[in-house]
Amino acid sequence: MGRAAAAGGGAGGARRWLPWLGLCFWAAGAAAARGTDNGEVLPESIPSAPGTLPHFIEEPDDAYIIKSNPIALRCKARPAMQIFFKCNGEWVHQNEHVSEESLDESSGLKVREVFINVTRQQVEDFHGPEDYWCQCVAWSHLGTSKSRKASVRIAYLRKNFEQDPQGREVPIEGMIVLHCRPPEGVPAAEVEWLKNEEPIDSEQDENIDTRADHNLIIRQARLSDSGNYTCMAANIVAKRRSLSATVVVYVNGGWSSWTEWSACNVRCGRGWQKRSRTCTNPAPLNGGAFCEGMSVQKITCTSLCPVDGSWEVWSEWSVCSPECEHLRIRECTAPPPRNGGKFCEGLSQESENCTDGLCILDKKPLHEIKPQSIENASDIALYSGLGAAVVAVAVLVIGVTLYRRSQSDYGVDVIDSSALTGGFQTFNFKTVRQGNSLLLNSSMQPDLTVSRTYSGPICLQDPLDKELMTEASLFNPLSDIKVKVQSSFMVSLGVSERAEYHGKNHSGTFPHGNNRSFSTMHPRNKTPYIQNLSSLPTRTELRTTGVFGHLGGRLVMPNTGVSLLIPHGAIPEENSWEIYMSINQGEPSLQSDGSEVLLSPEVTCGPPDMIVTTPFALTIPHCADVSSEHWNIHLKKRTQQGKWEEVMSVEDESTSCYCLLDPFACHVLLDSFGTYALTGEPITDCAVKQLKVAVFGCMSCNSLDYNLRVYCVDNTPWAFQEVVSDERHQGGQLLEEPKLLHFKGNTFSLQISVLDIPPFLWRIKPFTACQEVPFSRVWCSNWQPLHCAFSLERYTPTTTQLSCKICIRQLKGHEQILQVQTSILESERETITFFAQEDSTFPAQTGPKAFKIPYSIRQRICATFDTPNAKGKDWQMLAQKNSINRNLSYFATQSSPSAVILNLWEARHQHDGDLDSLACALEEIGRTHTKLSNIAESQLDEADFNYSRQNGL
């Protein structure tokens, strides 16, 4: 039984292996027939018993080899007698197969699963037209089945992106497209976008699309879309990051609506009104462009002048009433007040007694009423007493005056002298007696002879002359001074009296005709006019005056950069005016409004009631680094009520005045006198004020100490003159040439420090070598000079040389180094000049000598260019050649545009008088070929003489 079973089993087993043996024998025969001996080539199909074709439950998938790790391909089929892999058209050896066999319980069919490994070397060694591939072949009783081809590739990802995203600046609501081409790789890399290191989910934001060929598209940019964007590429091998792209969404500024027109700036006559708008709809953000166009518009307006009321004549007296009074009335109708004018002042009716005291009131005559009679008597006594007191005071004053005159012993001689141009006198004091002329006191009577020389029309200056005339006690020590007064005006009149002094008798600033009146003063009355100039304060008053007539002239404030040009013909003929000019040295009356800062001194010129027929030129220095991109500069004028009003912006178009802004000064053409100043409103943080930095030094009370004072002031000559005046009083010495510091309006402070002090010769207190000044103190400093003091101490008295550096810098801004190399001994110290004396010799010049262009040449230029020309060679081209390209409508309103342009040229070139540049401009235009700079002096003098003779001078 056992054997039978065994035999049966053996027979059954033999039957099961017969197909396999047949397959092997067939394969061997086929291999022999093909001429191969490896036995690996199998037939495409083999005969089998009836059954079912193999069906693949699992086919091999595409695979990637990562680094050097082999991959496994697997295949599963049922029913399958055998499964083999074929790679790249060749059978894989059976030894490389790993086979598992199982039985499907639901169908009872045999299930076979096969694995093979593919290495990196196998894939790299294959060189075919396509990728390395493998497929499964399964056998059953009915035949064979083939699986899909599975490709095997080596995975990699290169490092560099083929295209990195680029940063962009886009306007709000604009489209943003960031391109990204990931590195080459197998399999292809997938792209992900990051914003500020956070993944972007396009499914949650409909405004963002990341599906289009790896690009990032933002359809409508928002402010929140600004940021740093990064493209991330990744596959099964590695991840790569692109360079970050910065996206800035900016907002261009937009104008707000115009405000309502302001009220007319004058109560009466022709003025202007303005309206404004702001760049806040929206305000520029993230570097967006500022609004284009003007922020202020001005138009002319005419206001009805107010008419104050005036009384009519009184009516006739009424009939006497029972109360012994009669009345009369008047009305405010000649004219009546209108347009806001004042009502008449005073009473509209009057009453008085109509019987001359004879009327009976309560049965008594009026003259018997005692209270009234007592009152009248007391009034008479009061008036009598006051009159007597006035007479007594007058007698006393006259007596004192006569006594003081009797004590004086002065002699006056009139001598010829050379004439200087108008309104200023020179003083020349000559001492005959040997000795110290500074020892002037009441106990000494020096025998001095003083000559005082006057040149030009004699003009007593205000306020200097007022001081000379009122403080007589200052000159009592000079009682023995002999005075010689010289006046070219007296000589021209042929007057030779030795005992008379002729001066122009003027009051205030009223016009004078050609018939000028002169007063005569006895020499004994001249004591108040004599003064020792050494007693004057070193800090002179910043005020100058001059008398100007029809010829015009120039008034200069020495060492301040402020000047006034009165053109020829601006003052009517047969008139002359005393014109003054001053600078406010106290606290500025112009208070800064918001971010606005004062860029110039407050300059006053007058008299305010003077009327000119041609615009005059006022030159005001400023400290702004001129740039229309960073500054909005305004010209302002102070009203009679003390308020400041804007005249115009420098960039405005206006026909009322003209502003020409040069790097260091502003030249203004005006029609009326007053107080003017320049203010600036910084538009950006790059707005720059120019500061002048200087270092002064002097010895302190302690002989071993030396003081350094570092000043930072606005870069205007006036501001530096204030510093020089203060230092003169303190005995300070300028140690280094001043330098310019560009101070930005970026809110960062200023640091001043002392460096490189010789360690064994000098020392400075710890923690005091560096001082910091807040931004606001520097930015708004234009009244009191800003300075920092440093105290150095030398170890021994033998140290006489000081060498160090002063560093002045703005945080995140400009820096300047002042190199100090000086001797602390006065005898060895090198003197550095404070000012160039280019404009301090003649503060006032009148007539043709005040102008650089001779009058005859000027007339020919105006006659040529004022005439319109078809080729455009007229005054407009003259303006263009002189760098006047803006607001030409102002010149078009003038009677002679060329004359006004030349006046502006005179104001700009008052120091250099560069006639070559003007001549070149004229030659370029082609209207004249005359070199102005080569005109002979004889021709100029002859032209001036002819011009003076024609005008009756």
mmCIF file of C-alpha atoms in Angstrom, residues 4 46 56 112 137 235 244 253 255 378 380 431 538 573 588 630 643 701 715 844 945:
data_model
loop_
_atom_site.group_PDB
_atom_site.id
_atom_site.type_symbol
_atom_site.label_atom_id
_atom_site.label_comp_id
_atom_site.label_asym_id
_atom_site.label_seq_id
_atom_site.Cartn_x
_atom_site.Cartn_y
_atom_site.Cartn_z
ATOM 1 C CA ALA A 4 1.724 1.819 -4.328
ATOM 2 C CA ILE A 46 5.645 26.681 -25.807
ATOM 3 C CA PHE A 56 -0.459 39.548 -14.431
ATOM 4 C CA ARG A 112 3.826 32.847 -9.042
ATOM 5 C CA VAL A 137 7.154 36.760 -19.539
ATOM 6 C CA ASN A 235 12.961 65.210 -6.587
ATOM 7 C CA SER A 244 15.740 85.081 -3.573
ATOM 8 C CA GLY A 253 1.405 109.442 -5.206
ATOM 9 C CA TRP A 255 -3.152 114.498 -5.743
ATOM 10 C CA SER A 378 -9.425 176.173 39.530
ATOM 11 C CA ILE A 380 -7.413 178.797 35.196
ATOM 12 C CA THR A 431 47.508 163.152 16.865
ATOM 13 C CA THR A 538 33.981 145.411 17.472
ATOM 14 C CA GLU A 573 13.942 161.751 -11.799
ATOM 15 C CA PRO A 588 13.908 134.839 14.230
ATOM 16 C CA HIS A 630 14.607 117.003 -2.128
ATOM 17 C CA LYS A 643 2.779 137.685 10.373
ATOM 18 C CA CYS A 701 42.667 131.320 32.958
ATOM 19 C CA ASN A 715 26.748 127.976 5.507
ATOM 20 C CA ALA A 844 27.111 151.760 -1.050
ATOM 21 C CA PHE A 945 30.523 160.923 -18.972
#
